[in-house]
Every structure is written in C-alpha cells, then in structure tokens.
Short mmCIF file of C-alpha atoms and ligand atoms in Angstrom, two decimals:
data_model
loop_
_atom_site.label_atom_id
_atom_site.label_comp_id
_atom_site.label_asym_id
_atom_site.label_seq_id
_atom_site.Cartn_x
_atom_site.Cartn_y
_atom_site.Cartn_z
CA UNK A 175 -0.05 0.14 0.04
CA UNK A 176 1.25 3.36 -0.89
CA UNK A 177 1.79 6.16 1.96
CA UNK A 178 -0.93 8.61 1.86
CA UNK A 179 -0.34 11.72 3.30
CA UNK A 180 -4.42 13.01 2.53
CA UNK A 181 -7.05 9.84 3.40
CA UNK A 182 -8.36 8.29 0.44
CA UNK A 183 -11.37 6.35 -0.22
CA UNK A 184 -11.87 3.59 -2.30
CA UNK A 185 -15.46 2.63 -2.86
CA UNK A 186 -16.61 0.20 -5.43
CA UNK A 187 -19.81 1.84 -7.03
CA UNK A 188 -21.81 -1.69 -7.92
CA UNK A 189 -23.93 -3.68 -5.03
CA UNK A 190 -24.34 -7.36 -6.34
CA UNK A 191 -27.87 -6.12 -7.02
CA UNK A 192 -27.44 -2.50 -8.51
CA UNK A 193 -28.17 -3.30 -11.73
CA UNK A 194 -31.77 -3.97 -10.97
CA UNK A 195 -32.61 -1.88 -7.83
CA UNK A 196 -30.80 1.32 -9.19
CA UNK A 197 -29.12 1.68 -6.15
CA UNK A 198 -25.09 2.83 -6.03
CA UNK A 199 -23.24 3.26 -3.45
CA UNK A 200 -22.03 6.86 -4.57
CA UNK A 201 -25.46 7.82 -4.28
CA UNK A 202 -25.72 6.17 -0.54
CA UNK A 203 -22.28 7.64 0.75
CA UNK A 204 -22.71 11.04 0.52
CA UNK A 205 -20.12 13.69 1.50
CA UNK A 206 -21.66 14.57 4.51
CA UNK A 207 -20.86 10.85 5.75
CA UNK A 208 -17.22 10.54 4.02
CA UNK A 209 -16.12 13.43 5.92
CA UNK A 210 -17.68 12.07 9.30
CA UNK A 211 -16.02 9.22 9.25
CA UNK A 212 -12.54 10.68 7.74
CA UNK A 213 -12.91 13.01 11.20
CA UNK A 214 -13.69 10.35 13.34
CA UNK A 215 -11.29 7.43 12.01
CA UNK A 216 -8.15 9.86 11.03
CA UNK A 217 -8.60 12.98 13.09
CA UNK A 218 -8.02 15.08 9.74
CA UNK A 219 -11.13 17.10 7.46
CA UNK A 220 -9.58 16.94 4.12
CA UNK A 221 -9.52 13.79 1.81
CA UNK A 222 -9.84 12.06 -1.49
CA UNK A 223 -13.04 9.68 -2.54
CA UNK A 224 -12.97 7.44 -5.74
CA UNK A 225 -15.62 5.17 -6.77
CA UNK A 226 -14.52 2.39 -8.90
CA UNK A 227 -16.20 0.21 -10.85
CA UNK A 228 -16.36 -3.81 -11.05
CA UNK A 229 -12.97 -3.65 -12.84
CA UNK A 230 -10.81 -1.99 -10.72
CA UNK A 231 -8.78 -4.29 -8.38
CA UNK A 232 -5.99 -3.69 -5.76
CA UNK A 233 -4.50 -5.28 -2.94
CA UNK A 234 -7.70 -4.80 -0.98
CA UNK A 235 -10.35 -4.93 -3.53
CA UNK A 236 -11.42 -7.47 -6.06
CA UNK A 237 -12.29 -7.25 -9.76
CA UNK A 238 -16.14 -7.70 -8.24
CA UNK A 239 -19.01 -5.23 -7.27
CA UNK A 240 -18.93 -4.35 -3.49
CA UNK A 241 -18.69 -7.38 -1.48
CA UNK A 242 -19.31 -6.60 2.10
CA UNK A 243 -20.68 -3.23 1.67
CA UNK A 244 -17.46 -1.52 1.98
CA UNK A 245 -15.40 1.56 1.88
CA UNK A 246 -11.70 1.32 2.33
CA UNK A 247 -10.32 4.22 3.82
CA UNK A 248 -6.04 4.10 3.40
CA UNK A 249 -4.31 6.83 5.20
CA UNK A 250 -0.67 6.99 6.33
CA UNK A 251 0.54 3.11 6.41
CA UNK A 252 -2.88 2.51 7.95
CA UNK A 253 -5.95 0.81 5.83
CA UNK A 254 -9.52 0.75 7.09
CA UNK A 255 -11.93 -0.84 6.25
CA UNK A 256 -15.63 0.41 6.87
CA UNK A 257 -18.87 -1.65 6.20
CA UNK A 258 -22.03 -0.10 6.02
CA UNK A 259 -25.10 -1.30 7.39
CA UNK A 260 -28.15 -2.15 5.18
CA UNK A 261 -30.97 0.26 4.05
CA UNK A 262 -33.33 -2.45 5.03
CA UNK A 263 -33.72 -3.98 8.64
CA UNK A 264 -36.81 -5.83 8.42
CA UNK A 265 -35.85 -9.21 8.58
CA UNK A 266 -34.27 -10.45 11.58
CA UNK A 267 -30.45 -10.16 10.64
CA UNK A 268 -31.12 -8.58 7.26
CA UNK A 269 -29.24 -5.10 8.46
CA UNK A 270 -26.33 -6.73 9.08
CA UNK A 271 -26.23 -9.56 6.13
CA UNK A 272 -22.85 -8.19 4.81
CA UNK A 273 -20.62 -7.84 8.29
CA UNK A 274 -19.39 -11.62 7.85
CA UNK A 275 -18.07 -10.89 4.03
CA UNK A 276 -16.46 -7.51 5.38
CA UNK A 277 -14.73 -9.43 8.28
CA UNK A 278 -13.81 -12.30 6.32
CA UNK A 279 -12.22 -9.88 3.79
CA UNK A 280 -10.39 -7.73 6.78
CA UNK A 281 -9.54 -10.64 8.35
CA UNK A 282 -8.06 -12.44 5.28
CA UNK A 283 -5.88 -9.36 4.48
CA UNK A 284 -2.20 -9.28 4.99
CA UNK A 285 -1.74 -5.71 5.43
CA UNK A 286 -0.77 -5.58 9.29
CA UNK A 287 -1.74 -2.12 9.91
CA UNK A 288 -5.66 -2.34 9.79
CA UNK A 289 -8.87 -1.89 11.45
CA UNK A 290 -12.52 -2.16 10.76
CA UNK A 291 -15.50 0.30 11.70
CA UNK A 292 -19.28 -0.09 11.04
CA UNK A 293 -21.52 2.64 9.74
CA UNK A 294 -24.94 2.97 10.25
CA UNK A 295 -27.17 3.92 7.17
CA UNK A 296 -30.41 5.81 7.85
CA UNK A 297 -33.01 2.19 7.65
CA UNK A 298 -36.60 1.30 7.18
CA UNK A 299 -36.54 -0.72 9.96
CA UNK A 300 -35.52 -1.09 13.98
CA UNK A 301 -32.10 -1.76 14.05
CA UNK A 302 -31.56 -1.39 17.78
CA UNK A 303 -33.84 -4.22 18.71
CA UNK A 304 -32.69 -6.79 21.49
CA UNK A 305 -31.55 -8.95 18.59
CA UNK A 306 -29.34 -6.59 16.59
CA UNK A 307 -27.83 -5.52 19.90
CA UNK A 308 -26.77 -8.91 20.99
CA UNK A 309 -24.85 -8.84 17.10
CA UNK A 310 -23.35 -5.46 17.50
CA UNK A 311 -21.84 -6.99 20.72
CA UNK A 312 -20.79 -10.01 18.87
CA UNK A 313 -19.17 -7.46 16.28
CA UNK A 314 -17.37 -5.52 19.12
CA UNK A 315 -16.00 -8.47 20.11
CA UNK A 316 -14.71 -9.85 17.03
CA UNK A 317 -13.19 -6.31 16.39
CA UNK A 318 -15.39 -4.02 15.14
CA UNK A 319 -15.61 -0.19 16.09
CA UNK A 320 -18.49 1.49 15.74
CA UNK A 321 -19.08 5.25 13.66
CA UNK A 322 -22.99 6.95 14.63
CA UNK A 323 -24.12 4.68 16.73
CA UNK A 324 -27.91 5.21 17.14
CA UNK A 325 -28.67 7.39 20.58
CA UNK A 326 -30.85 4.37 21.88
CA UNK A 327 -27.55 2.01 21.56
CA UNK A 328 -24.99 4.79 22.97
CA UNK A 329 -23.18 2.95 26.04
CA UNK A 330 -24.53 -0.40 25.15
CA UNK A 331 -22.20 -1.94 22.36
CA UNK A 332 -19.99 -3.70 25.01
CA UNK A 333 -17.68 -6.76 24.01
CA UNK A 334 -18.74 -9.85 25.60
CA UNK A 335 -15.89 -10.69 27.99
CA UNK A 336 -16.21 -15.01 27.79
CA UNK A 337 -17.93 -17.47 26.19
CA UNK A 338 -20.06 -17.71 29.51
CA UNK A 339 -20.87 -14.59 29.17
CA UNK A 340 -22.47 -14.89 25.76
CA UNK A 341 -24.43 -17.72 26.81
CA UNK A 342 -25.85 -15.87 29.61
CA UNK A 343 -27.11 -12.77 27.64
CA UNK A 344 -28.57 -15.71 25.44
CA UNK A 345 -30.44 -16.83 28.08
CA UNK A 346 -31.44 -13.56 29.42
CA UNK A 347 -33.31 -12.98 26.01
CA UNK A 348 -34.39 -16.41 25.28
CA UNK A 349 -37.62 -17.63 23.78
CA UNK A 350 -38.26 -20.88 25.47
CA UNK A 351 -40.12 -23.86 23.78
CA UNK A 352 -38.89 -22.72 20.21
CA UNK A 353 -36.26 -23.55 18.16
CA UNK A 354 -36.00 -19.99 16.03
CA UNK A 355 -32.27 -19.31 16.85
CA UNK A 356 -29.72 -20.21 14.13
CA UNK A 357 -27.01 -20.65 16.62
CA UNK A 358 -27.06 -22.41 19.83
CA UNK A 359 -23.96 -22.59 22.46
CA UNK A 360 -23.95 -25.47 25.09
CA UNK A 361 -21.75 -25.96 27.83
CA UNK A 362 -20.69 -29.52 28.71
CA UNK A 363 -18.62 -28.99 31.55
CA UNK A 364 -16.48 -26.01 33.20
CA UNK A 365 -13.98 -25.89 29.75
CA UNK A 366 -16.30 -27.88 27.18
CA UNK A 367 -18.17 -26.08 24.56
CA UNK A 368 -20.42 -26.77 21.37
CA UNK A 369 -21.64 -24.52 18.98
CA UNK A 370 -24.71 -25.72 16.84
CA UNK A 371 -24.86 -23.42 13.93
CA UNK A 372 -27.46 -23.38 10.83
CA UNK A 373 -25.33 -22.83 7.69
CA UNK A 374 -28.44 -22.36 5.23
CA UNK A 375 -29.85 -18.92 4.10
CA UNK A 376 -29.59 -16.28 6.50
CA UNK A 377 -28.62 -18.52 9.43
CA UNK A 378 -25.20 -18.62 7.93
CA UNK A 379 -24.50 -15.02 9.15
CA UNK A 380 -25.43 -15.87 12.63
CA UNK A 381 -23.55 -18.55 12.77
CA UNK A 382 -20.32 -16.92 11.47
CA UNK A 383 -20.45 -13.74 14.09
CA UNK A 384 -20.94 -15.72 16.85
CA UNK A 385 -17.96 -17.99 16.28
CA UNK A 386 -15.60 -15.22 15.36
CA UNK A 387 -16.62 -13.77 18.65
CA UNK A 388 -16.56 -16.84 20.53
CA UNK A 389 -12.81 -17.44 18.96
CA UNK A 390 -11.48 -14.10 20.27
CA UNK A 391 -12.74 -15.20 23.94
CA UNK A 392 -11.57 -19.27 23.86
CA UNK A 393 -9.39 -19.77 26.55
CA UNK A 394 -6.04 -21.84 26.13
CA UNK A 395 -8.20 -24.78 28.40
CA UNK A 396 -11.42 -24.61 26.42
CA UNK A 397 -12.30 -26.97 23.93
CA UNK A 398 -14.70 -25.53 21.60
CA UNK A 399 -16.71 -27.34 18.60
CA UNK A 400 -18.82 -25.76 15.97
CA UNK A 401 -21.02 -28.57 14.74
CA UNK A 402 -22.41 -27.23 11.06
CA UNK A 403 -26.25 -28.08 10.99
CA UNK A 404 -27.70 -28.44 7.43
CA UNK A 405 -31.05 -30.49 7.38
CA UNK A 406 -31.67 -29.82 3.83
CA UNK A 407 -27.99 -30.18 1.66
CA UNK A 408 -25.31 -30.76 4.40
CA UNK A 409 -23.44 -27.83 3.12
CA UNK A 410 -21.23 -25.89 5.16
CA UNK A 411 -20.60 -22.39 5.96
CA UNK A 412 -19.12 -20.05 3.33
CA UNK A 413 -15.65 -21.17 1.91
CA UNK A 414 -14.76 -17.97 3.42
CA UNK A 415 -16.11 -17.90 6.83
CA UNK A 416 -14.18 -21.44 6.97
CA UNK A 417 -11.23 -20.18 5.85
CA UNK A 418 -11.22 -17.44 8.63
CA UNK A 419 -12.21 -19.76 11.18
CA UNK A 420 -9.38 -22.16 10.20
CA UNK A 421 -6.88 -19.30 10.28
CA UNK A 422 -8.24 -18.15 14.03
CA UNK A 423 -7.55 -21.80 14.87
CA UNK A 424 -9.14 -22.36 17.97
CA UNK A 425 -12.55 -23.98 17.08
CA UNK A 426 -12.99 -27.48 15.97
CA UNK A 427 -15.26 -27.68 12.94
CA UNK A 428 -17.08 -30.73 12.37
CA UNK A 429 -19.90 -30.70 9.57
CA UNK A 430 -22.93 -33.10 10.95
CA UNK A 431 -23.13 -35.22 7.68
CA UNK A 432 -24.54 -39.17 7.42
CA UNK A 433 -20.90 -40.61 7.38
CA UNK A 434 -20.47 -38.90 11.21
CA UNK A 435 -24.08 -40.19 12.16
CA UNK A 436 -23.15 -44.13 10.90
CA UNK A 437 -20.37 -44.22 13.25
CA UNK A 438 -21.66 -42.51 15.77
CA UNK A 439 -24.15 -45.02 16.40
CA UNK A 440 -22.28 -47.93 15.60
CA UNK A 441 -19.86 -47.04 18.06
CA UNK A 442 -21.83 -45.81 20.66
CA UNK A 443 -25.08 -47.26 22.68
CA UNK A 444 -25.85 -43.94 24.33
CA UNK A 445 -25.34 -42.15 21.21
CA UNK A 446 -24.56 -38.55 21.63
CA UNK A 447 -25.68 -37.86 18.38
CA UNK A 448 -24.48 -34.38 16.91
CA UNK A 449 -27.64 -34.53 14.72
CA UNK A 450 -29.89 -35.84 17.17
CA UNK A 451 -28.89 -33.15 19.30
CA UNK A 452 -29.06 -30.25 16.50
CA UNK A 453 -33.05 -31.42 15.79
CA UNK A 454 -33.65 -31.31 19.64
CA UNK A 455 -32.50 -28.05 19.53
CA UNK A 456 -34.36 -27.14 16.41
CA UNK A 457 -37.59 -28.12 17.95
CA UNK A 458 -37.47 -27.98 21.45
CA UNK A 459 -35.27 -24.51 21.38
CA UNK A 460 -32.70 -23.42 24.26
CA UNK A 461 -31.91 -26.80 26.60
CA UNK A 462 -34.17 -27.17 29.77
CA UNK A 463 -35.55 -30.22 31.45
CA UNK A 464 -39.00 -30.92 30.31
CA UNK A 465 -39.87 -32.11 33.87
CA UNK A 466 -38.37 -29.66 36.01
CA UNK A 467 -37.37 -26.51 33.60
CA UNK A 468 -33.86 -26.93 34.86
CA UNK A 469 -31.50 -24.58 32.76
CA UNK A 470 -28.12 -25.32 33.69
CA UNK A 471 -26.86 -26.22 30.83
CA UNK A 472 -23.85 -28.66 31.92
CA UNK A 473 -26.50 -31.03 33.61
CA UNK A 474 -29.46 -31.00 30.67
CA UNK A 475 -29.22 -34.10 28.00
CA UNK A 476 -31.04 -35.20 25.43
CA UNK A 477 -33.27 -38.16 26.75
CA UNK A 478 -34.08 -40.86 23.79
CA UNK A 479 -37.66 -41.92 24.29
CA UNK A 480 -37.31 -45.11 22.34
CA UNK A 481 -34.09 -46.02 23.44
CA UNK A 482 -31.33 -46.09 21.15
CA UNK A 483 -29.77 -49.75 22.82
CA UNK A 484 -33.87 -50.98 21.84
CA UNK A 485 -33.61 -49.57 18.50
CA UNK A 486 -29.98 -51.38 18.00
CA UNK A 487 -31.55 -54.49 19.19
CA UNK A 488 -34.40 -54.37 16.40
CA UNK A 489 -33.53 -57.24 14.09
CA UNK A 490 -36.80 -56.20 11.68
CA UNK A 491 -34.94 -52.93 10.75
CA UNK A 492 -32.18 -51.77 8.16
CA UNK A 493 -29.51 -49.76 9.71
CA UNK A 494 -30.54 -46.71 8.01
CA UNK A 495 -34.11 -46.94 9.37
CA UNK A 496 -32.18 -47.61 12.90
CA UNK A 497 -30.13 -44.36 12.57
CA UNK A 498 -33.68 -42.40 11.82
CA UNK A 499 -35.15 -43.34 14.64
CA UNK A 500 -31.91 -43.10 16.76
CA UNK A 501 -31.84 -39.36 15.77
CA UNK A 502 -35.21 -38.42 15.15
CA UNK A 503 -35.90 -34.75 17.04
CA UNK A 504 -39.03 -35.97 18.16
CA UNK A 505 -37.65 -39.37 19.64
CA UNK A 506 -36.42 -36.96 22.47
CA UNK A 507 -36.98 -34.52 25.24
CA UNK A 508 -34.45 -32.40 27.24
CA UNK A 509 -34.11 -33.53 30.54
CA UNK A 510 -31.70 -33.31 33.43
CA UNK A 511 -29.43 -35.70 34.69
CA UNK A 512 -31.90 -36.26 37.54
CA UNK A 513 -35.01 -36.93 35.32
CA UNK A 514 -33.32 -38.28 32.63
CA UNK A 515 -31.84 -41.07 35.01
CA UNK A 516 -35.09 -41.59 36.65
CA UNK A 517 -36.85 -41.91 33.19
CA UNK A 518 -34.30 -44.33 32.24
CA UNK A 519 -34.83 -46.87 35.27
CA UNK A 520 -38.27 -46.61 35.27
CA UNK A 521 -38.74 -44.92 38.20
CA UNK A 522 -40.32 -42.13 36.16
CA UNK A 523 -43.05 -43.07 33.48
CA UNK A 524 -44.62 -40.93 30.65
CA UNK A 525 -47.65 -42.22 29.16
CA UNK A 526 -49.03 -41.56 25.50
CA UNK A 527 -51.14 -38.49 26.84
CA UNK A 528 -47.55 -37.01 28.40
CA UNK A 529 -48.76 -37.47 31.81
CA UNK A 530 -45.70 -38.34 34.50
CA UNK A 531 -45.94 -41.20 36.82
CA UNK A 532 -43.85 -42.74 39.14
CA UNK A 533 -43.25 -46.65 40.00
CA UNK A 534 -45.40 -48.03 42.59
CA UNK A 535 -42.31 -49.46 44.54
CA UNK A 536 -41.15 -46.54 45.93
CA UNK A 537 -41.22 -45.30 49.33
CA UNK A 538 -43.44 -42.31 50.50
CA UNK A 539 -40.18 -40.29 51.03
CA UNK A 540 -38.86 -41.08 47.77
CA UNK A 541 -42.04 -40.07 46.08
CA UNK A 542 -42.28 -36.57 47.92
CA UNK A 543 -38.58 -35.97 46.90
CA UNK A 544 -39.41 -36.71 43.31
CA UNK A 545 -42.71 -34.48 43.65
CA UNK A 546 -40.83 -31.84 45.10
CA UNK A 547 -38.24 -31.66 42.13
CA UNK A 548 -40.86 -32.57 39.15
CA UNK A 549 -42.74 -29.22 38.47
CA UNK A 550 -44.45 -30.16 35.40
CA UNK A 551 -46.82 -33.33 35.73
CA UNK A 552 -48.28 -33.19 31.91
CA UNK A 553 -45.85 -32.75 28.81
CA UNK A 554 -47.07 -29.29 26.69
CA UNK A 555 -49.50 -30.61 23.53
CA UNK A 556 -47.40 -29.31 21.32
CA UNK A 557 -44.88 -32.18 22.32
CA UNK A 558 -47.78 -34.87 22.00
CA UNK A 559 -47.45 -35.69 18.22
CA UNK A 560 -48.06 -38.97 16.44
CA UNK A 561 -44.68 -40.01 16.54
CA UNK A 562 -44.08 -38.77 20.49
CA UNK A 563 -46.70 -41.47 20.64
CA UNK A 564 -45.18 -43.98 18.78
CA UNK A 565 -41.94 -43.71 20.53
CA UNK A 566 -43.71 -44.02 23.93
CA UNK A 567 -45.44 -47.24 22.56
CA UNK A 568 -42.03 -48.88 21.58
CA UNK A 569 -40.43 -48.12 24.51
CA UNK A 570 -43.15 -49.70 26.86
CA UNK A 571 -43.89 -52.78 24.70
CA UNK A 572 -41.86 -55.84 25.55
ZN1 LIG B 110 -35.48 -32.24 35.67
#
C-alpha cells in the first residue's frame, strides 16, 4: 500500500443487485458521511474519494462488485475497512448480512496496520432491537469499532468478556420452547463448549458472527466444537468464513453428515449424536428439562424416548431405519440428569398422553422427593405428536 498523506477512500460503486435496484454506493455514501467518517477515523478533515467500477482491483479490493458493503480508507500506513449497514432492517438480520463478508475480507488481508468499522446508514426498520444489539456486541467482540451509534444504543455496544457471558446474554433473551435460533451455544463442562450452527440461508450470518466472537474469547484450556447443521443439503458455512475460522485455529469444525452419524450409531449405545442434539435444539429450543425446567446447561441431556439400545436390537430394521429413529428429534426430550436417570431406570414414566407417573415401589419419602423436583406433571400439548406417541409405545412394549 502506498503511504498516503491525505486520507483516501476507494469504494466500489456496484452492489450485487445494483443493476436491478438502481441503488449505487455513490448515491448512498454522501460527502457528509465521508467527511464524518474521515474526522472520526483519522482526525483530519480533508480527504479524497474515488468510486470505482467492478473491474478495478488493488491489494484490498477484487475485480468484482462491492462485497461486504465496504469502503476502504487509506491514511499513512493504515487501512480502514468501513462496512455500511443495509438500508433495510426488516428481517431478523437483514441489516447486517454483509458483516461476515466484510469481516472475512478484513481478516484475511495480509496488511498489518488495519482496522474495521461499522457505519449505520439510515434504515427502514428497527436496527436497535435486542437481537441487533446482541449482534453488535458480537461484532465488537470480534474487533469492530462503531461509528455514529444510534442514541438508544450508546453505551450498550460492549464486548462480551467470556463465552459464558455470551451464553448468559442468550439465556436472558431466550425464547423458550421454540427452535427459532440459528445458533445454540452449549456448555457441557467447565471448559467444554459446543456451538450448533445452521449453515443455510440467513442463518449462516449469525453462525459466522457468533463463531468469530467466541474465537476471540477461547482460553487455552477450552475445547470448542462447532457442529455445522444443515438439514437440507449438508452444505457447510461459506468457504471464506471457514477459511477465517480455520486460520483463527481454536474452534474444531465438524460438519453433521450421514457418515458421522453412522459411525456414532455403530460405536456408541448412549449415542451423543450431533444430529439428534441439533434436531432437539431445532424443535425444543434452548435446553431446559421438560420435567422441572432446569436450564443449567452442564446437566441437561437429550433423552431418547425409544432408547437407542432397544432400536439397535431390532432385527427387523435396516441400519438406515435404525439411524432414522435414533436421530429423530421427535424421539427425544431435554431432561436434567436426575430426570433422565429416573426416566431410564423406570422410576418415572411418561404416558402416550404426556402424563408423568412414578414407579409403585417407591417409599413415600422418595415419592415426596420426586414430587418436589418434578414441577411439570403433564408434557405440553405441542410435544404430544403422533411420533411421540409411537415412540412411547415402543419404549414400553416388551
Ligand atoms: Zn429435571
């Protein structure tokens, strides 16, 4: 990069769909905006700006449209990447869809003296919702600086301090009993975390950002695994995101595919199948015991209704059929370790209607104890599906 005594912006004019929308960056990014950015980033007022076409390329820009909604600002030896919010903030994350792309370009560029900023353009929806704030905090954690923060968010875009901090924030804003989230972060033991991230559609933006933030917070003693979850076509995160994660080097990336699941079923009876867990998250949402609502991540497990050991003994089933039943999200419930153990040892039963009952052999003292920790006596109606009923039937058939 050339040493520059006057700050210089270089900005690709074309967005991916400019030809259809008629919206180009030289319309959106006015002199006022550039001048504001220049003062904030460099402390000086004079600047040069050049809007370039798709065929332009240099060490920061490829001969393509504007990927990542970026402006490149060069001053002295420093290059600053500025990513602009989308004009539309209607959908869950439509306002920040370009952010992972911007970050990928920034992170993978070899220039040493570099910074990345986010600039809020006027937008048609609410870009200050709790969901967006969570995303901005992830961005801050990953290394973004923020310009022109909306007044309602001033003082709130703080970086997360640990992976647990992210998990806590998620719990505070949790939507229980629904699998709406694109990404789930699970803590299994003090230093062991699993990220279940959907990799299709808009979900891949959430998953990428969460992983970039977590990667910044991983401690040497931590073991973090990203399970890439894609029910539709088994595809992974975009190659550029995977390349960044691999170069960060502290998150183990596992794609949930058929081969992995076959091996799990062959080798293990207890079946810690990633696909089963991903499907439970998708169907039941954040992990909490279905019988006591306990949500302490380290003690919540995916309990099979029709046990895997029984499925594996079925001589009438093909291996693929066994795999299907063993990983079916409707063949499972979240339970705390206490309730899982009582369910598996027939101290506690579930009926096809979802009613909870206990073994007749219990002492009144034990029954009283189980009563005290079992706050749910009937499963929610939404869980009583035809397949749930079928699996309960199989569980108790001899
Ligand atoms: Zn429980």
